[in-house]
Coordinates of C-alpha atoms in Angstrom, one line a residue:
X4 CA 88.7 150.1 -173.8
X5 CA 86.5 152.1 -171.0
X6 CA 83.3 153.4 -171.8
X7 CA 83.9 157.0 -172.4
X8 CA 87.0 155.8 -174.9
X9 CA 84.6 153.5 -176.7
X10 CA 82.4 156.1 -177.3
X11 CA 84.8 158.9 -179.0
X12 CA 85.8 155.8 -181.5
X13 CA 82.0 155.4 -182.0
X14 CA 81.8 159.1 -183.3
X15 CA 84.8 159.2 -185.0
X16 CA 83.9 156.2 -186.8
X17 CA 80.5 157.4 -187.8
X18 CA 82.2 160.8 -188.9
X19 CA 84.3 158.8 -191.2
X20 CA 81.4 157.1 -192.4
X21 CA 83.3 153.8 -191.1
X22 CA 81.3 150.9 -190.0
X23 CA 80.6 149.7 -187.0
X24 CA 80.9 146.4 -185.5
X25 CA 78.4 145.9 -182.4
X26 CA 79.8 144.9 -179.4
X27 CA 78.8 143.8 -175.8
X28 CA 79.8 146.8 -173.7
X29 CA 79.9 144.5 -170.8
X30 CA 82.2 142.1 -172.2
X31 CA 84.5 145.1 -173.7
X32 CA 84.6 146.7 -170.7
X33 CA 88.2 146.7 -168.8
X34 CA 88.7 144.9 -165.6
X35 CA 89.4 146.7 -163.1
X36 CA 87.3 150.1 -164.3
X37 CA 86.7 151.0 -160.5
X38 CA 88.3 150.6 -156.6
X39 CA 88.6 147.1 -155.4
X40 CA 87.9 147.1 -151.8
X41 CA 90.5 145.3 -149.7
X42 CA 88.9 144.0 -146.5
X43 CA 91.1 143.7 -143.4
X44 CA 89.1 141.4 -140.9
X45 CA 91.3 143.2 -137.9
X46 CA 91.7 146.4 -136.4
X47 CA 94.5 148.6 -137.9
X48 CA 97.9 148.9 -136.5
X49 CA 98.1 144.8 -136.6
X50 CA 100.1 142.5 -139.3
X51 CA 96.9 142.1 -141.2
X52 CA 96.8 145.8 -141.1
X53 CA 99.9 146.4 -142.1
X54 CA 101.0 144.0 -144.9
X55 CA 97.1 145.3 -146.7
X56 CA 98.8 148.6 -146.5
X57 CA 101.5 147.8 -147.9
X58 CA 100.7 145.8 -150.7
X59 CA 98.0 148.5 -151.1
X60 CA 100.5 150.6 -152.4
X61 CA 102.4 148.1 -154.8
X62 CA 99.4 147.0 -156.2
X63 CA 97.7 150.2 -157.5
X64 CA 100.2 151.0 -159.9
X65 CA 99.5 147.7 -161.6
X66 CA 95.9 147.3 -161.3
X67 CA 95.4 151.3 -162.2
X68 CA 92.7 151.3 -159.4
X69 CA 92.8 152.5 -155.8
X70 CA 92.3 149.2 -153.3
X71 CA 90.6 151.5 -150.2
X72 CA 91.4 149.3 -146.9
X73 CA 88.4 148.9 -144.8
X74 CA 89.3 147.0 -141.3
X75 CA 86.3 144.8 -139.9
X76 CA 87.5 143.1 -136.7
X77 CA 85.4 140.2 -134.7
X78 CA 85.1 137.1 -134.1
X79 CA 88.4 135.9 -134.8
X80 CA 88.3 137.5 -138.9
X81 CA 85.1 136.1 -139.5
X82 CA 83.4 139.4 -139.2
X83 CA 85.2 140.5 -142.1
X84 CA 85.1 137.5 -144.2
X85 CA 81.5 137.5 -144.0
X86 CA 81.9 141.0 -146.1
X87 CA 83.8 139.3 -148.6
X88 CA 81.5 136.2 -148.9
X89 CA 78.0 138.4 -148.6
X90 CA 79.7 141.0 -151.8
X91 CA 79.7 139.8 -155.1
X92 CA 81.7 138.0 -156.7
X93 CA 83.0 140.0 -159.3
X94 CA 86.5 141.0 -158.2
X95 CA 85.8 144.2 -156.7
X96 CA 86.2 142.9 -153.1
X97 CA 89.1 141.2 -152.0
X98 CA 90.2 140.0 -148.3
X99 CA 93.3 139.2 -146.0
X100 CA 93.2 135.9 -144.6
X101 CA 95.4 134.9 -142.0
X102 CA 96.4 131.4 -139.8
X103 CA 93.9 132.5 -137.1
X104 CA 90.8 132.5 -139.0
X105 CA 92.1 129.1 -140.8
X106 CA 92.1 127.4 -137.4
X107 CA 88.8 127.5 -136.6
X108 CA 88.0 124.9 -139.2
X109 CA 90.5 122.5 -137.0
X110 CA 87.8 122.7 -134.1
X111 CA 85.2 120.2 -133.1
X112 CA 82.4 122.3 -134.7
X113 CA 84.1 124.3 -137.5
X114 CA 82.1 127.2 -139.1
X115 CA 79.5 127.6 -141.7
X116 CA 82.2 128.8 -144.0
X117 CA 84.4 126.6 -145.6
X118 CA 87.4 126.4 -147.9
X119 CA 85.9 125.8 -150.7
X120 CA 84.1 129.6 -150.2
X121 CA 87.2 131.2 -151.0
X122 CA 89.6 131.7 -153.7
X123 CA 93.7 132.3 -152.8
X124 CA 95.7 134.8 -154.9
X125 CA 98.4 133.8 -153.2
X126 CA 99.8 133.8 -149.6
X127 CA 102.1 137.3 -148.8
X128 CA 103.7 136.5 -145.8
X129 CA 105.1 133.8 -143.1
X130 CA 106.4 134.8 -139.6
X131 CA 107.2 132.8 -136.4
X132 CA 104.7 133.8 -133.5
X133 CA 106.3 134.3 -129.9
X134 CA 105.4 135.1 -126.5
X135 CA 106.1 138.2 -125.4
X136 CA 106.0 140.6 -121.7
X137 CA 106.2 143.9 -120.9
X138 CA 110.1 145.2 -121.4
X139 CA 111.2 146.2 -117.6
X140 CA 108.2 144.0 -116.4
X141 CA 108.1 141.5 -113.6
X142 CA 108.8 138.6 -116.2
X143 CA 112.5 138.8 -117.2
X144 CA 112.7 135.4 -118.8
X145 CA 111.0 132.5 -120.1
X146 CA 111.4 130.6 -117.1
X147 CA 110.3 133.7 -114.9
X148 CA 106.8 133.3 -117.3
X149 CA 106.3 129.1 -116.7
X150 CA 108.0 129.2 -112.6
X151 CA 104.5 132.0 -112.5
X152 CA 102.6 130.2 -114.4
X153 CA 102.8 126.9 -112.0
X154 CA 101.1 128.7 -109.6
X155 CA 99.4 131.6 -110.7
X156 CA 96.8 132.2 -113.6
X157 CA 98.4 135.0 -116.4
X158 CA 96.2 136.3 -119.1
X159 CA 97.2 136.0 -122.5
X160 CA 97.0 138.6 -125.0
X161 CA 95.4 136.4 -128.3
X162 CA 93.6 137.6 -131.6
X163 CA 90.5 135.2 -130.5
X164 CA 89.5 132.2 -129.5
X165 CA 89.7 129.0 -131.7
X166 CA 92.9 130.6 -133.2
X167 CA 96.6 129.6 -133.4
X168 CA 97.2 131.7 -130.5
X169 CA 94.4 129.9 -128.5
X170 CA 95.5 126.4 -129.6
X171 CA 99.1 127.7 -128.5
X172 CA 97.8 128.7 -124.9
X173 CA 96.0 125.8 -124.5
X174 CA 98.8 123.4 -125.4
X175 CA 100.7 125.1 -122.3
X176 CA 97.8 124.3 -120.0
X177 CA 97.7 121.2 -121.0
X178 CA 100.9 120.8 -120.0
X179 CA 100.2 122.5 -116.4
X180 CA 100.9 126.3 -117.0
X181 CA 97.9 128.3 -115.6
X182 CA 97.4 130.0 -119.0
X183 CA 94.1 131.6 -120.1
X184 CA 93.3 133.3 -123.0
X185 CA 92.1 137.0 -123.1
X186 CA 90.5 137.8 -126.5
X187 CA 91.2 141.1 -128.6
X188 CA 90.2 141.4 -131.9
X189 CA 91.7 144.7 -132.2
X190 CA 95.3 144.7 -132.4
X191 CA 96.3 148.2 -130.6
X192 CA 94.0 147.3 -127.0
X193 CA 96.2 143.8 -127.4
X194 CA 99.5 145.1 -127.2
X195 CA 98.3 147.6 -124.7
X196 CA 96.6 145.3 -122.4
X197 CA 99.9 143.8 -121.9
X198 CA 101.5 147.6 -121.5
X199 CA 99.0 148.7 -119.2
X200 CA 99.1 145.3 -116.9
X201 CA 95.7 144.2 -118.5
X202 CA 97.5 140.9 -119.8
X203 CA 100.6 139.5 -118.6
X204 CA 101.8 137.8 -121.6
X205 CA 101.3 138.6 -125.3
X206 CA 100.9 136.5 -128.4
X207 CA 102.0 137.8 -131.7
X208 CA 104.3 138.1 -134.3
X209 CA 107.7 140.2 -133.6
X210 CA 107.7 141.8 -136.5
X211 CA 103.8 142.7 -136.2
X212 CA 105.5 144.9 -132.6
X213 CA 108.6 145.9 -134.3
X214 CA 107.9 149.4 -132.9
X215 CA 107.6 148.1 -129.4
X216 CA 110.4 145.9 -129.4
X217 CA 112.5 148.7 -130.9
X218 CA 111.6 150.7 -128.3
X219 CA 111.8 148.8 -125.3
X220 CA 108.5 148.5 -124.7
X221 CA 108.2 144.7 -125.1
X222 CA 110.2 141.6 -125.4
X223 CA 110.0 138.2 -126.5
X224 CA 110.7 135.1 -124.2
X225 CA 109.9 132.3 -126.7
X226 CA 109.7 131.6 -129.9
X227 CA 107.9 129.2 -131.6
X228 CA 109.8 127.9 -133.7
X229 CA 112.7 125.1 -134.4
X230 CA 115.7 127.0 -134.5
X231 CA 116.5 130.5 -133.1
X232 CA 116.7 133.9 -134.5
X233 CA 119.8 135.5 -135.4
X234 CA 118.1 138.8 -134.3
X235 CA 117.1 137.5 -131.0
X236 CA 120.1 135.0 -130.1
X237 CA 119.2 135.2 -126.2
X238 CA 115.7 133.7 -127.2
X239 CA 114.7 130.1 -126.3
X240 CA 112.3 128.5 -129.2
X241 CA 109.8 126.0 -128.2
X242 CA 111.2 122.8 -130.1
X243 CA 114.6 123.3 -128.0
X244 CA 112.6 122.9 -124.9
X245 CA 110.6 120.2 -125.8
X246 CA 107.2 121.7 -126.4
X247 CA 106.2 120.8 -130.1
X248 CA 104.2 123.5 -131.1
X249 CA 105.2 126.0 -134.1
X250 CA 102.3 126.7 -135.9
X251 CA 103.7 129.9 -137.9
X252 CA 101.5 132.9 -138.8
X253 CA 100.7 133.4 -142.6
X254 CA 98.7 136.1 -144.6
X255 CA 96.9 135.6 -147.8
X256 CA 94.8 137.7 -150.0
X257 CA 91.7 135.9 -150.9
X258 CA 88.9 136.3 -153.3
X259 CA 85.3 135.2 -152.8
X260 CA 84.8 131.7 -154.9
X261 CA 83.0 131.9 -158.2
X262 CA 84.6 135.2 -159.4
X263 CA 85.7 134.7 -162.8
X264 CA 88.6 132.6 -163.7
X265 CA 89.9 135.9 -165.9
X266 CA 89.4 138.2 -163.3
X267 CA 91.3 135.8 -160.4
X268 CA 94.3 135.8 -162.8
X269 CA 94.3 139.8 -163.4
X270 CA 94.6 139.7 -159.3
X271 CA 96.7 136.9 -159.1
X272 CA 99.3 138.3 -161.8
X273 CA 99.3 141.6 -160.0
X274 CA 100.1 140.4 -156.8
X275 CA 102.9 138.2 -157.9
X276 CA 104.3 141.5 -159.5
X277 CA 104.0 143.6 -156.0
X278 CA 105.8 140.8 -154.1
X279 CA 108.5 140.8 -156.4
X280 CA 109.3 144.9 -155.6
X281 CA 112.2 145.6 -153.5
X282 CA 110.2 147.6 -151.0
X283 CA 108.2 144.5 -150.5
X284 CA 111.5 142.6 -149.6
X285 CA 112.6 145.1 -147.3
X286 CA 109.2 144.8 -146.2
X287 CA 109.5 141.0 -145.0
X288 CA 113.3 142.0 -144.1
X289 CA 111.3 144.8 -141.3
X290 CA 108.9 142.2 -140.1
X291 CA 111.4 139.1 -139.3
X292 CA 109.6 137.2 -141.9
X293 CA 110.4 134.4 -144.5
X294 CA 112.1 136.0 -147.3
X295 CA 110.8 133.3 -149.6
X296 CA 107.0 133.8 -148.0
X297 CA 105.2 133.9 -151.2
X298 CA 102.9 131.3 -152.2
X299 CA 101.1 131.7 -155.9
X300 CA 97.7 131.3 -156.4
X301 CA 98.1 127.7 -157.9
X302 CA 99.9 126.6 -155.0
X303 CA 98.0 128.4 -152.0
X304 CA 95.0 125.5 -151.4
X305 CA 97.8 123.0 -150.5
X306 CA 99.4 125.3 -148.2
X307 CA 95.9 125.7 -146.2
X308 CA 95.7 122.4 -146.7
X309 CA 99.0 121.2 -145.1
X310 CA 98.7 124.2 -142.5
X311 CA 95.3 122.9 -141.7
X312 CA 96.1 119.6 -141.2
X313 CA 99.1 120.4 -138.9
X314 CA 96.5 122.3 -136.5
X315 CA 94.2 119.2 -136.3
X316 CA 97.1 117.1 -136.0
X317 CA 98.7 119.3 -132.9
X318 CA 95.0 118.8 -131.5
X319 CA 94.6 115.1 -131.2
X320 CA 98.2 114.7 -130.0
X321 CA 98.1 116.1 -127.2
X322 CA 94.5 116.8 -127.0
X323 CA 94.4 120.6 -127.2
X324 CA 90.7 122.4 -127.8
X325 CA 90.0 125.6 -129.1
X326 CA 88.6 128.1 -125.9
X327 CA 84.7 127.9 -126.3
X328 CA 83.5 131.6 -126.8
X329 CA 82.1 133.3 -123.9

């Protein structure tokens, strides 16, 4: 009951000449009763960006509160997971957390924050990442990108350093490909870096450049994944060439640790309503995600877990490190 209902019982009970029972407004008081701020640590225009916005949408209806968006890019989402862990936590600030941010606890010094800070209401998406290059470019294929590569340093178009897409790079270099990582927390100056001939290759997630794609803009060359897509038959993956390296995106909505258990499950419940909507399928459909991408709450931590461990475990195979910030 909200406070302004509460009080017109009050009255009518004391018109009646009813009694009435003291209460804790506090503890009678309906969570959510205001906006629950949904932090994107990215620019708009990226996946982050754009799965927020959508699930912005599905989740207002059940929650009865407007989730306002705000994007806080840097340092590879940490920016804007500081937000969420500096707030309080009482369930009116809630965060995206993606893959990228998760890999910087697979480095050699891993961040003040840790795991444990953070609460999962459940993971919203799962994509394969790719290399891409300018549609109409100098790179046709593939093979045009690693013959280059040999000889030449190319820039790649990543989120940030110590993320997937860095560990990615880096496995190539590794293996001998002049790769280097170029650093762009804000989605939009990523993908036009690579437009504009600031970067010659781009990390990301098809889907995430749908629009580019569509419009001949940009292209994939690799996927990293084990088997191809249907969408994209003319597409190599990395396991058929022999390079071992996957590491699929993912996207969760996380609350800060030590919010209430009641108010976690309010979220959590909600979210696993929004997924279920048709829009939100077509949704994954439009993005060349997992259909089945949804992870609940109580399953999330042993996804990080297992996704974490797969990042350390790429590491010490074949020795890949995380770019040092510069």
């Amino acid at each position: 009951m909200r406070a302004r209902d509460q009080w017109i019982a009050r009255a009518l009970a004391l018109a009646a000449g009813l009694p009435i029972v003291a209460s804790n407004p506090l503890a009678a008081q309906e969570y959510p009763s205001r906006p629950i701020e949904l932090v994107v640590p990215w620019g708009a225009g990226g996946g982050a960006d754009q799965v927020a916005r959508k699930l912005e949408k599905l989740l207002e209806p059940k929650l009865k509160v407007s989730l306002p968006v705000i994007n806080v890019p840097g340092a590879t989402g940490q920016t804007g997971l500081t937000k969420l862990l500096t707030a309080p936590a009482d369930g009116y600030a809630i965060s995206v957390f993606i893959g990228d941010t998760l890999a910087l606890q697979a480095g050699a010094t891993p961040p003040k924050w840790s795991l444990k800070d953070i609460e999962p209401l459940g993971v919203v998406i799962k994509q394969d990442s790719a290399f891409l290059v300018q549609e109409g470019g100098r790179f046709k294929t593939w093979a045009d990108v690693e013959k280059a590569a040999k000889t030449e340093k190319l820039r790649v178009g990543v989120t940030g350093f110590g993320s997937n897409d860095d560990l990615t790079v880096n496995f190539f270099s590794k293996k001998g490909l002049k790769f280097t990582s170029v650093p762009f927390p804000k989605p939009g100056e990523r993908y036009a870096a690579v437009l504009g001939g600031h970067a010659d290759v781009l990390y990301e997630q098809i889907g995430d450049v749908r629009s580019f794609v569509d419009g001949k803009q940009l292209k994939p060359v690799l996927l990293f994944a084990a088997k191809r897509d249907a969408s994209f038959p003319d597409v190599p993956t990395s396991v058929e060439l022999g390079h071992e390296v996957t590491l699929p995106q993912f996207r969760a909505i996380v609350a800060k640790a030590g919010t209430d258990a009641k108010l976690l499950k309010v979220l959590a419940d909600a979210l696993a309503e929004a997924v279920k909507h048709p829009d939100y399928a077509a949704y994954l459909k439009d993005q060349y995600a997992a259909a089945d991408s949804f992870v609940p709450a109580a399953e999330a931590k042993a996804f990080f877990e297992r996704e974490l461990k797969t990042m350390r475990d790429l590491i010490a195979s074949v020795g890949v490190t995380q770019t040092e910030k510069k």
